[in-house]
Amino acid sequence: MQPQAVLEAVLYTDDLPAAERFYTEVLGLDVHQPANRRQVFLRCGPTMVLLFDPTVTANEASSVGGATIPTHGARGPGHLALRVAADSRQRWRDHFSARGVAIESEVEWPAGGWSIYLRDPAGNSIELATAELWGID
Amino acid sequence: MQPQAVLEAVLYTDDLPAAERFYTEVLGLDVHQPANRRQVFLRCGPTMVLLFDPTVTANEASSVGGATIPTHGARGPGHLALRVAADSRQRWRDHFSARGVAIESEVEWPAGGWSIYLRDPAGNSIELATAELWGID
Protein backbone atom coordinates (compact mmCIF):
# COMPACT_ATOMS: atom_id res chain seq x y z
CA MET A 1 0.00 0.00 0.00
CA GLN A 2 1.50 3.31 -1.09
CA PRO A 3 0.05 6.80 -1.48
CA GLN A 4 0.58 8.40 -4.88
CA ALA A 5 1.91 11.83 -3.92
CA VAL A 6 1.59 14.69 -1.47
CA LEU A 7 -1.88 16.15 -2.00
CA GLU A 8 -1.88 18.94 0.63
CA ALA A 9 1.01 20.74 2.27
CA VAL A 10 0.11 22.89 5.26
CA LEU A 11 1.49 26.01 6.89
CA TYR A 12 0.18 28.20 9.71
CA THR A 13 -0.23 31.92 10.11
CA ASP A 14 -2.01 34.42 12.33
CA ASP A 15 -2.78 36.64 9.32
CA LEU A 16 -4.68 34.75 6.63
CA PRO A 17 -5.46 37.78 4.40
CA ALA A 18 -1.73 38.63 4.27
CA ALA A 19 -0.99 35.00 3.41
CA GLU A 20 -3.55 35.02 0.60
CA ARG A 21 -1.95 38.14 -0.90
CA PHE A 22 1.57 36.72 -0.65
CA TYR A 23 0.82 33.26 -2.02
CA THR A 24 -1.16 34.63 -4.94
CA GLU A 25 0.68 37.87 -5.84
CA VAL A 26 4.25 36.84 -5.00
CA LEU A 27 4.21 33.06 -5.48
CA GLY A 28 1.56 32.86 -8.19
CA LEU A 29 -0.71 30.22 -6.63
CA ASP A 30 -4.41 30.08 -7.49
CA VAL A 31 -7.09 30.70 -4.86
CA HIS A 32 -9.33 27.68 -4.32
CA GLN A 33 -11.13 29.19 -1.33
CA PRO A 34 -10.40 32.75 -0.14
CA ALA A 35 -9.29 33.50 3.40
CA ASN A 36 -11.88 33.30 6.13
CA ARG A 37 -11.21 33.28 9.89
CA ARG A 38 -9.99 29.65 9.79
CA GLN A 39 -8.11 29.04 6.54
CA VAL A 40 -7.15 29.93 2.99
CA PHE A 41 -6.90 27.18 0.35
CA LEU A 42 -4.55 27.58 -2.61
CA ARG A 43 -3.92 25.37 -5.58
CA CYS A 44 -0.55 24.68 -7.15
CA GLY A 45 -0.84 22.37 -10.16
CA PRO A 46 -1.99 18.92 -8.98
CA THR A 47 -1.40 19.80 -5.31
CA MET A 48 -2.82 22.10 -2.64
CA VAL A 49 -1.20 24.54 -0.23
CA LEU A 50 -3.41 25.10 2.81
CA LEU A 51 -2.82 27.83 5.36
CA PHE A 52 -4.59 27.72 8.70
CA ASP A 53 -4.82 29.97 11.74
CA PRO A 54 -3.64 27.59 14.47
CA THR A 55 -5.60 29.41 17.15
CA VAL A 56 -8.76 28.27 15.35
CA THR A 57 -7.79 24.84 13.99
CA ALA A 58 -6.10 23.62 17.17
CA ASN A 59 -9.11 24.45 19.31
CA GLU A 60 -12.22 24.15 17.15
CA ALA A 61 -12.99 20.82 15.52
CA SER A 62 -15.09 21.19 12.40
CA SER A 63 -17.37 18.58 10.96
CA VAL A 64 -18.64 17.47 7.57
CA GLY A 65 -21.69 15.30 7.21
CA GLY A 66 -21.52 14.36 10.89
CA ALA A 67 -17.85 13.33 10.68
CA THR A 68 -15.18 15.23 12.60
CA ILE A 69 -12.23 16.83 10.85
CA PRO A 70 -9.40 16.31 13.35
CA THR A 71 -7.75 19.29 15.00
CA HIS A 72 -4.18 20.37 14.27
CA GLY A 73 -2.20 23.57 14.57
CA ALA A 74 1.52 24.30 14.90
CA ARG A 75 3.42 27.40 16.02
CA GLY A 76 6.73 28.67 14.75
CA PRO A 77 8.24 28.83 11.28
CA GLY A 78 7.37 25.90 9.06
CA HIS A 79 8.79 24.99 5.69
CA LEU A 80 7.43 24.26 2.22
CA ALA A 81 9.07 23.71 -1.15
CA LEU A 82 7.39 24.37 -4.49
CA ARG A 83 8.60 22.80 -7.70
CA VAL A 84 9.78 25.16 -10.44
CA ALA A 85 11.31 24.71 -13.89
CA ALA A 86 15.09 24.34 -14.05
CA ASP A 87 15.43 27.25 -16.48
CA SER A 88 13.29 29.70 -14.45
CA ARG A 89 15.88 30.90 -11.92
CA GLN A 90 16.59 34.36 -13.30
CA ARG A 91 12.91 34.96 -14.03
CA TRP A 92 12.01 34.21 -10.39
CA ARG A 93 14.80 36.52 -9.17
CA ASP A 94 13.46 39.31 -11.38
CA HIS A 95 9.90 38.57 -10.29
CA PHE A 96 10.76 38.84 -6.59
CA SER A 97 12.95 41.90 -7.12
CA ALA A 98 10.12 43.70 -8.95
CA ARG A 99 7.84 43.02 -5.97
CA GLY A 100 10.36 44.10 -3.34
CA VAL A 101 10.55 40.61 -1.84
CA ALA A 102 13.96 39.70 -0.42
CA ILE A 103 15.60 36.40 -1.31
CA GLU A 104 17.00 34.94 1.90
CA SER A 105 19.37 32.43 0.32
CA GLU A 106 20.14 30.53 -2.88
CA VAL A 107 21.58 27.03 -2.86
CA GLU A 108 23.23 24.97 -5.61
CA TRP A 109 22.80 21.31 -4.75
CA PRO A 110 25.70 18.86 -5.07
CA ALA A 111 23.45 16.37 -6.91
CA GLY A 112 22.26 19.10 -9.29
CA GLY A 113 19.47 21.62 -9.21
CA TRP A 114 19.01 24.84 -7.26
CA SER A 115 16.80 26.41 -4.62
CA ILE A 116 15.73 29.97 -3.88
CA TYR A 117 14.55 30.64 -0.30
CA LEU A 118 12.34 33.44 0.95
CA ARG A 119 9.98 34.07 3.88
CA ASP A 120 6.23 34.39 3.83
CA PRO A 121 4.66 37.16 5.94
CA ALA A 122 4.37 34.78 8.92
CA GLY A 123 8.05 33.83 8.76
CA ASN A 124 7.58 30.42 7.17
CA SER A 125 10.55 29.34 5.05
CA ILE A 126 9.42 29.04 1.43
CA GLU A 127 11.66 27.35 -1.11
CA LEU A 128 11.40 27.27 -4.88
CA ALA A 129 13.34 24.25 -6.06
CA THR A 130 13.96 22.08 -9.09
CA ALA A 131 12.91 18.45 -8.84
CA GLU A 132 16.44 17.43 -9.92
CA LEU A 133 17.46 18.07 -6.31
CA TRP A 134 15.68 14.85 -5.34
CA GLY A 135 16.41 12.87 -8.47
CA ILE A 136 12.78 13.31 -9.54
CA ASP A 137 12.12 13.66 -13.28
CA MET B 1 5.23 33.10 -12.79
CA GLN B 2 3.76 29.98 -11.24
CA PRO B 3 5.34 27.01 -9.48
CA GLN B 4 4.38 23.61 -10.91
CA ALA B 5 3.43 21.71 -7.73
CA VAL B 6 4.28 21.12 -4.11
CA LEU B 7 7.70 19.47 -4.09
CA GLU B 8 8.29 19.06 -0.33
CA ALA B 9 5.79 18.94 2.51
CA VAL B 10 7.27 19.19 6.00
CA LEU B 11 6.34 17.96 9.47
CA TYR B 12 8.20 18.06 12.76
CA THR B 13 8.89 15.46 15.43
CA ASP B 14 11.13 14.92 18.42
CA ASP B 15 11.55 11.22 17.50
CA LEU B 16 12.88 10.80 13.99
CA PRO B 17 13.49 7.03 14.16
CA ALA B 18 9.85 6.51 15.19
CA ALA B 19 8.77 8.74 12.32
CA GLU B 20 10.85 6.75 9.85
CA ARG B 21 9.22 3.51 10.99
CA PHE B 22 5.72 4.95 10.82
CA TYR B 23 6.04 6.64 7.43
CA THR B 24 7.62 3.57 5.84
CA GLU B 25 5.85 0.65 7.56
CA VAL B 26 2.40 2.18 8.07
CA LEU B 27 2.15 4.75 5.26
CA GLY B 28 4.33 2.96 2.69
CA LEU B 29 6.65 5.85 1.79
CA ASP B 30 10.17 5.20 0.49
CA VAL B 31 13.25 6.27 2.43
CA HIS B 32 15.36 8.78 0.51
CA GLN B 33 17.70 9.48 3.44
CA PRO B 34 17.38 7.59 6.75
CA ALA B 35 16.88 9.37 10.04
CA ASN B 36 19.85 11.18 11.55
CA ARG B 37 19.76 13.65 14.44
CA ARG B 38 18.33 16.39 12.20
CA GLN B 39 15.93 14.86 9.67
CA VAL B 40 14.49 11.95 7.75
CA PHE B 41 13.67 12.35 4.05
CA LEU B 42 10.91 10.26 2.47
CA ARG B 43 9.70 10.02 -1.07
CA CYS B 44 6.08 9.73 -2.17
CA GLY B 45 5.77 9.50 -5.95
CA PRO B 46 6.88 12.83 -7.51
CA THR B 47 6.93 14.58 -4.11
CA MET B 48 8.88 14.49 -0.85
CA VAL B 49 7.80 14.29 2.79
CA LEU B 50 10.49 15.72 5.06
CA LEU B 51 10.45 15.33 8.84
CA PHE B 52 12.72 17.48 10.97
CA ASP B 53 13.56 17.74 14.66
CA PRO B 54 12.67 21.39 15.32
CA THR B 55 15.15 21.63 18.20
CA VAL B 56 17.91 21.14 15.63
CA THR B 57 16.54 22.91 12.55
CA ALA B 58 15.30 26.01 14.38
CA ASN B 59 18.65 26.59 16.04
CA GLU B 60 21.37 25.24 13.76
CA ALA B 61 21.68 26.65 10.25
CA SER B 62 23.28 24.22 7.85
CA SER B 63 25.16 25.14 4.71
CA VAL B 64 25.81 23.70 1.27
CA GLY B 65 28.66 24.95 -0.87
CA GLY B 66 29.00 28.06 1.27
CA ALA B 67 25.28 28.91 1.02
CA THR B 68 23.06 28.86 4.09
CA ILE B 69 19.96 26.69 4.30
CA PRO B 70 17.53 28.87 6.26
CA THR B 71 16.34 27.78 9.68
CA HIS B 72 12.77 26.70 10.40
CA GLY B 73 11.04 24.58 13.00
CA ALA B 74 7.48 24.45 14.31
CA ARG B 75 5.95 22.96 17.45
CA GLY B 76 2.56 21.35 17.86
CA PRO B 77 0.54 19.05 15.61
CA GLY B 78 0.88 19.79 11.91
CA HIS B 79 -1.09 18.37 9.03
CA LEU B 80 -0.33 16.59 5.77
CA ALA B 81 -2.52 14.91 3.16
CA LEU B 82 -1.35 12.16 0.84
CA ARG B 83 -3.15 11.33 -2.37
CA VAL B 84 -4.59 7.83 -2.70
CA ALA B 85 -6.66 6.02 -5.31
CA ALA B 86 -10.43 6.42 -5.08
CA ASP B 87 -10.96 2.64 -4.94
CA SER B 88 -8.41 1.99 -2.17
CA ARG B 89 -10.48 2.89 0.89
CA GLN B 90 -11.20 -0.59 2.22
CA ARG B 91 -7.65 -1.74 1.50
CA TRP B 92 -6.26 1.11 3.58
CA ARG B 93 -8.68 0.33 6.41
CA ASP B 94 -7.54 -3.30 6.37
CA HIS B 95 -3.90 -2.23 6.14
CA PHE B 96 -4.15 0.01 9.22
CA SER B 97 -6.21 -2.52 11.14
CA ALA B 98 -3.62 -5.23 10.50
CA ARG B 99 -0.92 -2.93 11.94
CA GLY B 100 -2.94 -1.89 14.98
CA VAL B 101 -3.10 1.74 13.87
CA ALA B 102 -6.29 3.55 14.86
CA ILE B 103 -8.23 5.57 12.31
CA GLU B 104 -9.20 8.86 13.96
CA SER B 105 -11.92 9.85 11.53
CA GLU B 106 -13.30 9.27 8.04
CA VAL B 107 -14.93 12.02 6.01
CA GLU B 108 -17.10 11.89 2.88
CA TRP B 109 -16.76 15.21 1.07
CA PRO B 110 -19.81 17.01 -0.30
CA ALA B 111 -18.04 17.58 -3.65
CA GLY B 112 -17.07 13.91 -3.83
CA GLY B 113 -14.15 11.88 -2.57
CA TRP B 114 -13.21 10.67 0.90
CA SER B 115 -10.52 11.06 3.54
CA ILE B 116 -9.14 8.78 6.25
CA TYR B 117 -7.38 10.53 9.15
CA LEU B 118 -4.85 9.08 11.56
CA ARG B 119 -2.03 10.40 13.78
CA ASP B 120 1.69 9.89 13.36
CA PRO B 121 3.74 9.08 16.49
CA ALA B 122 4.36 12.79 17.10
CA GLY B 123 0.65 13.61 16.96
CA ASN B 124 0.64 15.16 13.48
CA SER B 125 -2.69 14.77 11.67
CA ILE B 126 -2.15 12.58 8.59
CA GLU B 127 -4.85 12.34 5.95
CA LEU B 128 -5.20 9.93 3.07
CA ALA B 129 -7.47 11.56 0.53
CA THR B 130 -8.67 11.29 -3.03
CA ALA B 131 -7.80 14.14 -5.38
CA GLU B 132 -11.50 14.42 -6.28
CA LEU B 133 -11.91 16.34 -3.02
CA TRP B 134 -10.19 19.31 -4.67
CA GLY B 135 -11.52 18.81 -8.18
CA ILE B 136 -8.08 17.57 -9.26
CA ASP B 137 -8.00 14.84 -11.91
Coordinates of C-alpha atoms in Angstrom, one line a residue:
Chain A
M1 CA 0.0 0.0 0.0
Q2 CA 1.5 3.3 -1.1
P3 CA 0.0 6.8 -1.5
Q4 CA 0.6 8.4 -4.9
A5 CA 1.9 11.8 -3.9
V6 CA 1.6 14.7 -1.5
L7 CA -1.9 16.2 -2.0
E8 CA -1.9 18.9 0.6
A9 CA 1.0 20.7 2.3
V10 CA 0.1 22.9 5.3
L11 CA 1.5 26.0 6.9
Y12 CA 0.2 28.2 9.7
T13 CA -0.2 31.9 10.1
D14 CA -2.0 34.4 12.3
D15 CA -2.8 36.6 9.3
L16 CA -4.7 34.7 6.6
P17 CA -5.5 37.8 4.4
A18 CA -1.7 38.6 4.3
A19 CA -1.0 35.0 3.4
E20 CA -3.5 35.0 0.6
R21 CA -1.9 38.1 -0.9
F22 CA 1.6 36.7 -0.6
Y23 CA 0.8 33.3 -2.0
T24 CA -1.2 34.6 -4.9
E25 CA 0.7 37.9 -5.8
V26 CA 4.2 36.8 -5.0
L27 CA 4.2 33.1 -5.5
G28 CA 1.6 32.9 -8.2
L29 CA -0.7 30.2 -6.6
D30 CA -4.4 30.1 -7.5
V31 CA -7.1 30.7 -4.9
H32 CA -9.3 27.7 -4.3
Q33 CA -11.1 29.2 -1.3
P34 CA -10.4 32.8 -0.1
A35 CA -9.3 33.5 3.4
N36 CA -11.9 33.3 6.1
R37 CA -11.2 33.3 9.9
R38 CA -10.0 29.6 9.8
Q39 CA -8.1 29.0 6.5
V40 CA -7.2 29.9 3.0
F41 CA -6.9 27.2 0.4
L42 CA -4.5 27.6 -2.6
R43 CA -3.9 25.4 -5.6
C44 CA -0.5 24.7 -7.2
G45 CA -0.8 22.4 -10.2
P46 CA -2.0 18.9 -9.0
T47 CA -1.4 19.8 -5.3
M48 CA -2.8 22.1 -2.6
V49 CA -1.2 24.5 -0.2
L50 CA -3.4 25.1 2.8
L51 CA -2.8 27.8 5.4
F52 CA -4.6 27.7 8.7
D53 CA -4.8 30.0 11.7
P54 CA -3.6 27.6 14.5
T55 CA -5.6 29.4 17.2
V56 CA -8.8 28.3 15.4
T57 CA -7.8 24.8 14.0
A58 CA -6.1 23.6 17.2
N59 CA -9.1 24.5 19.3
E60 CA -12.2 24.1 17.2
A61 CA -13.0 20.8 15.5
S62 CA -15.1 21.2 12.4
S63 CA -17.4 18.6 11.0
V64 CA -18.6 17.5 7.6
G65 CA -21.7 15.3 7.2
G66 CA -21.5 14.4 10.9
A67 CA -17.9 13.3 10.7
T68 CA -15.2 15.2 12.6
I69 CA -12.2 16.8 10.8
P70 CA -9.4 16.3 13.3
T71 CA -7.8 19.3 15.0
H72 CA -4.2 20.4 14.3
G73 CA -2.2 23.6 14.6
A74 CA 1.5 24.3 14.9
R75 CA 3.4 27.4 16.0
G76 CA 6.7 28.7 14.8
P77 CA 8.2 28.8 11.3
G78 CA 7.4 25.9 9.1
H79 CA 8.8 25.0 5.7
L80 CA 7.4 24.3 2.2
A81 CA 9.1 23.7 -1.2
L82 CA 7.4 24.4 -4.5
R83 CA 8.6 22.8 -7.7
V84 CA 9.8 25.2 -10.4
A85 CA 11.3 24.7 -13.9
A86 CA 15.1 24.3 -14.0
D87 CA 15.4 27.2 -16.5
S88 CA 13.3 29.7 -14.4
R89 CA 15.9 30.9 -11.9
Q90 CA 16.6 34.4 -13.3
R91 CA 12.9 35.0 -14.0
W92 CA 12.0 34.2 -10.4
R93 CA 14.8 36.5 -9.2
D94 CA 13.5 39.3 -11.4
H95 CA 9.9 38.6 -10.3
F96 CA 10.8 38.8 -6.6
S97 CA 12.9 41.9 -7.1
A98 CA 10.1 43.7 -8.9
R99 CA 7.8 43.0 -6.0
G100 CA 10.4 44.1 -3.3
V101 CA 10.6 40.6 -1.8
A102 CA 14.0 39.7 -0.4
I103 CA 15.6 36.4 -1.3
E104 CA 17.0 34.9 1.9
S105 CA 19.4 32.4 0.3
E106 CA 20.1 30.5 -2.9
V107 CA 21.6 27.0 -2.9
E108 CA 23.2 25.0 -5.6
W109 CA 22.8 21.3 -4.7
P110 CA 25.7 18.9 -5.1
A111 CA 23.5 16.4 -6.9
G112 CA 22.3 19.1 -9.3
G113 CA 19.5 21.6 -9.2
W114 CA 19.0 24.8 -7.3
S115 CA 16.8 26.4 -4.6
I116 CA 15.7 30.0 -3.9
Y117 CA 14.6 30.6 -0.3
L118 CA 12.3 33.4 0.9
R119 CA 10.0 34.1 3.9
D120 CA 6.2 34.4 3.8
P121 CA 4.7 37.2 5.9
A122 CA 4.4 34.8 8.9
G123 CA 8.0 33.8 8.8
N124 CA 7.6 30.4 7.2
S125 CA 10.5 29.3 5.1
I126 CA 9.4 29.0 1.4
E127 CA 11.7 27.3 -1.1
L128 CA 11.4 27.3 -4.9
A129 CA 13.3 24.3 -6.1
T130 CA 14.0 22.1 -9.1
A131 CA 12.9 18.5 -8.8
E132 CA 16.4 17.4 -9.9
L133 CA 17.5 18.1 -6.3
W134 CA 15.7 14.8 -5.3
G135 CA 16.4 12.9 -8.5
I136 CA 12.8 13.3 -9.5
D137 CA 12.1 13.7 -13.3
Chain B
M1 CA 5.2 33.1 -12.8
Q2 CA 3.8 30.0 -11.2
P3 CA 5.3 27.0 -9.5
Q4 CA 4.4 23.6 -10.9
A5 CA 3.4 21.7 -7.7
V6 CA 4.3 21.1 -4.1
L7 CA 7.7 19.5 -4.1
E8 CA 8.3 19.1 -0.3
A9 CA 5.8 18.9 2.5
V10 CA 7.3 19.2 6.0
L11 CA 6.3 18.0 9.5
Y12 CA 8.2 18.1 12.8
T13 CA 8.9 15.5 15.4
D14 CA 11.1 14.9 18.4
D15 CA 11.6 11.2 17.5
L16 CA 12.9 10.8 14.0
P17 CA 13.5 7.0 14.2
A18 CA 9.8 6.5 15.2
A19 CA 8.8 8.7 12.3
E20 CA 10.9 6.8 9.9
R21 CA 9.2 3.5 11.0
F22 CA 5.7 5.0 10.8
Y23 CA 6.0 6.6 7.4
T24 CA 7.6 3.6 5.8
E25 CA 5.9 0.7 7.6
V26 CA 2.4 2.2 8.1
L27 CA 2.1 4.8 5.3
G28 CA 4.3 3.0 2.7
L29 CA 6.6 5.8 1.8
D30 CA 10.2 5.2 0.5
V31 CA 13.2 6.3 2.4
H32 CA 15.4 8.8 0.5
Q33 CA 17.7 9.5 3.4
P34 CA 17.4 7.6 6.7
A35 CA 16.9 9.4 10.0
N36 CA 19.8 11.2 11.5
R37 CA 19.8 13.6 14.4
R38 CA 18.3 16.4 12.2
Q39 CA 15.9 14.9 9.7
V40 CA 14.5 11.9 7.8
F41 CA 13.7 12.3 4.0
L42 CA 10.9 10.3 2.5
R43 CA 9.7 10.0 -1.1
C44 CA 6.1 9.7 -2.2
G45 CA 5.8 9.5 -5.9
P46 CA 6.9 12.8 -7.5
T47 CA 6.9 14.6 -4.1
M48 CA 8.9 14.5 -0.8
V49 CA 7.8 14.3 2.8
L50 CA 10.5 15.7 5.1
L51 CA 10.5 15.3 8.8
F52 CA 12.7 17.5 11.0
D53 CA 13.6 17.7 14.7
P54 CA 12.7 21.4 15.3
T55 CA 15.2 21.6 18.2
V56 CA 17.9 21.1 15.6
T57 CA 16.5 22.9 12.5
A58 CA 15.3 26.0 14.4
N59 CA 18.6 26.6 16.0
E60 CA 21.4 25.2 13.8
A61 CA 21.7 26.7 10.2
S62 CA 23.3 24.2 7.8
S63 CA 25.2 25.1 4.7
V64 CA 25.8 23.7 1.3
G65 CA 28.7 24.9 -0.9
G66 CA 29.0 28.1 1.3
A67 CA 25.3 28.9 1.0
T68 CA 23.1 28.9 4.1
I69 CA 20.0 26.7 4.3
P70 CA 17.5 28.9 6.3
T71 CA 16.3 27.8 9.7
H72 CA 12.8 26.7 10.4
G73 CA 11.0 24.6 13.0
A74 CA 7.5 24.5 14.3
R75 CA 5.9 23.0 17.4
G76 CA 2.6 21.4 17.9
P77 CA 0.5 19.1 15.6
G78 CA 0.9 19.8 11.9
H79 CA -1.1 18.4 9.0
L80 CA -0.3 16.6 5.8
A81 CA -2.5 14.9 3.2
L82 CA -1.4 12.2 0.8
R83 CA -3.2 11.3 -2.4
V84 CA -4.6 7.8 -2.7
A85 CA -6.7 6.0 -5.3
A86 CA -10.4 6.4 -5.1
D87 CA -11.0 2.6 -4.9
S88 CA -8.4 2.0 -2.2
R89 CA -10.5 2.9 0.9
Q90 CA -11.2 -0.6 2.2
R91 CA -7.7 -1.7 1.5
W92 CA -6.3 1.1 3.6
R93 CA -8.7 0.3 6.4
D94 CA -7.5 -3.3 6.4
H95 CA -3.9 -2.2 6.1
F96 CA -4.2 0.0 9.2
S97 CA -6.2 -2.5 11.1
A98 CA -3.6 -5.2 10.5
R99 CA -0.9 -2.9 11.9
G100 CA -2.9 -1.9 15.0
V101 CA -3.1 1.7 13.9
A102 CA -6.3 3.5 14.9
I103 CA -8.2 5.6 12.3
E104 CA -9.2 8.9 14.0
S105 CA -11.9 9.9 11.5
E106 CA -13.3 9.3 8.0
V107 CA -14.9 12.0 6.0
E108 CA -17.1 11.9 2.9
W109 CA -16.8 15.2 1.1
P110 CA -19.8 17.0 -0.3
A111 CA -18.0 17.6 -3.6
G112 CA -17.1 13.9 -3.8
G113 CA -14.2 11.9 -2.6
W114 CA -13.2 10.7 0.9
S115 CA -10.5 11.1 3.5
I116 CA -9.1 8.8 6.3
Y117 CA -7.4 10.5 9.2
L118 CA -4.8 9.1 11.6
R119 CA -2.0 10.4 13.8
D120 CA 1.7 9.9 13.4
P121 CA 3.7 9.1 16.5
A122 CA 4.4 12.8 17.1
G123 CA 0.6 13.6 17.0
N124 CA 0.6 15.2 13.5
S125 CA -2.7 14.8 11.7
I126 CA -2.2 12.6 8.6
E127 CA -4.8 12.3 6.0
L128 CA -5.2 9.9 3.1
A129 CA -7.5 11.6 0.5
T130 CA -8.7 11.3 -3.0
A131 CA -7.8 14.1 -5.4
E132 CA -11.5 14.4 -6.3
L133 CA -11.9 16.3 -3.0
W134 CA -10.2 19.3 -4.7
G135 CA -11.5 18.8 -8.2
I136 CA -8.1 17.6 -9.3
D137 CA -8.0 14.8 -11.9

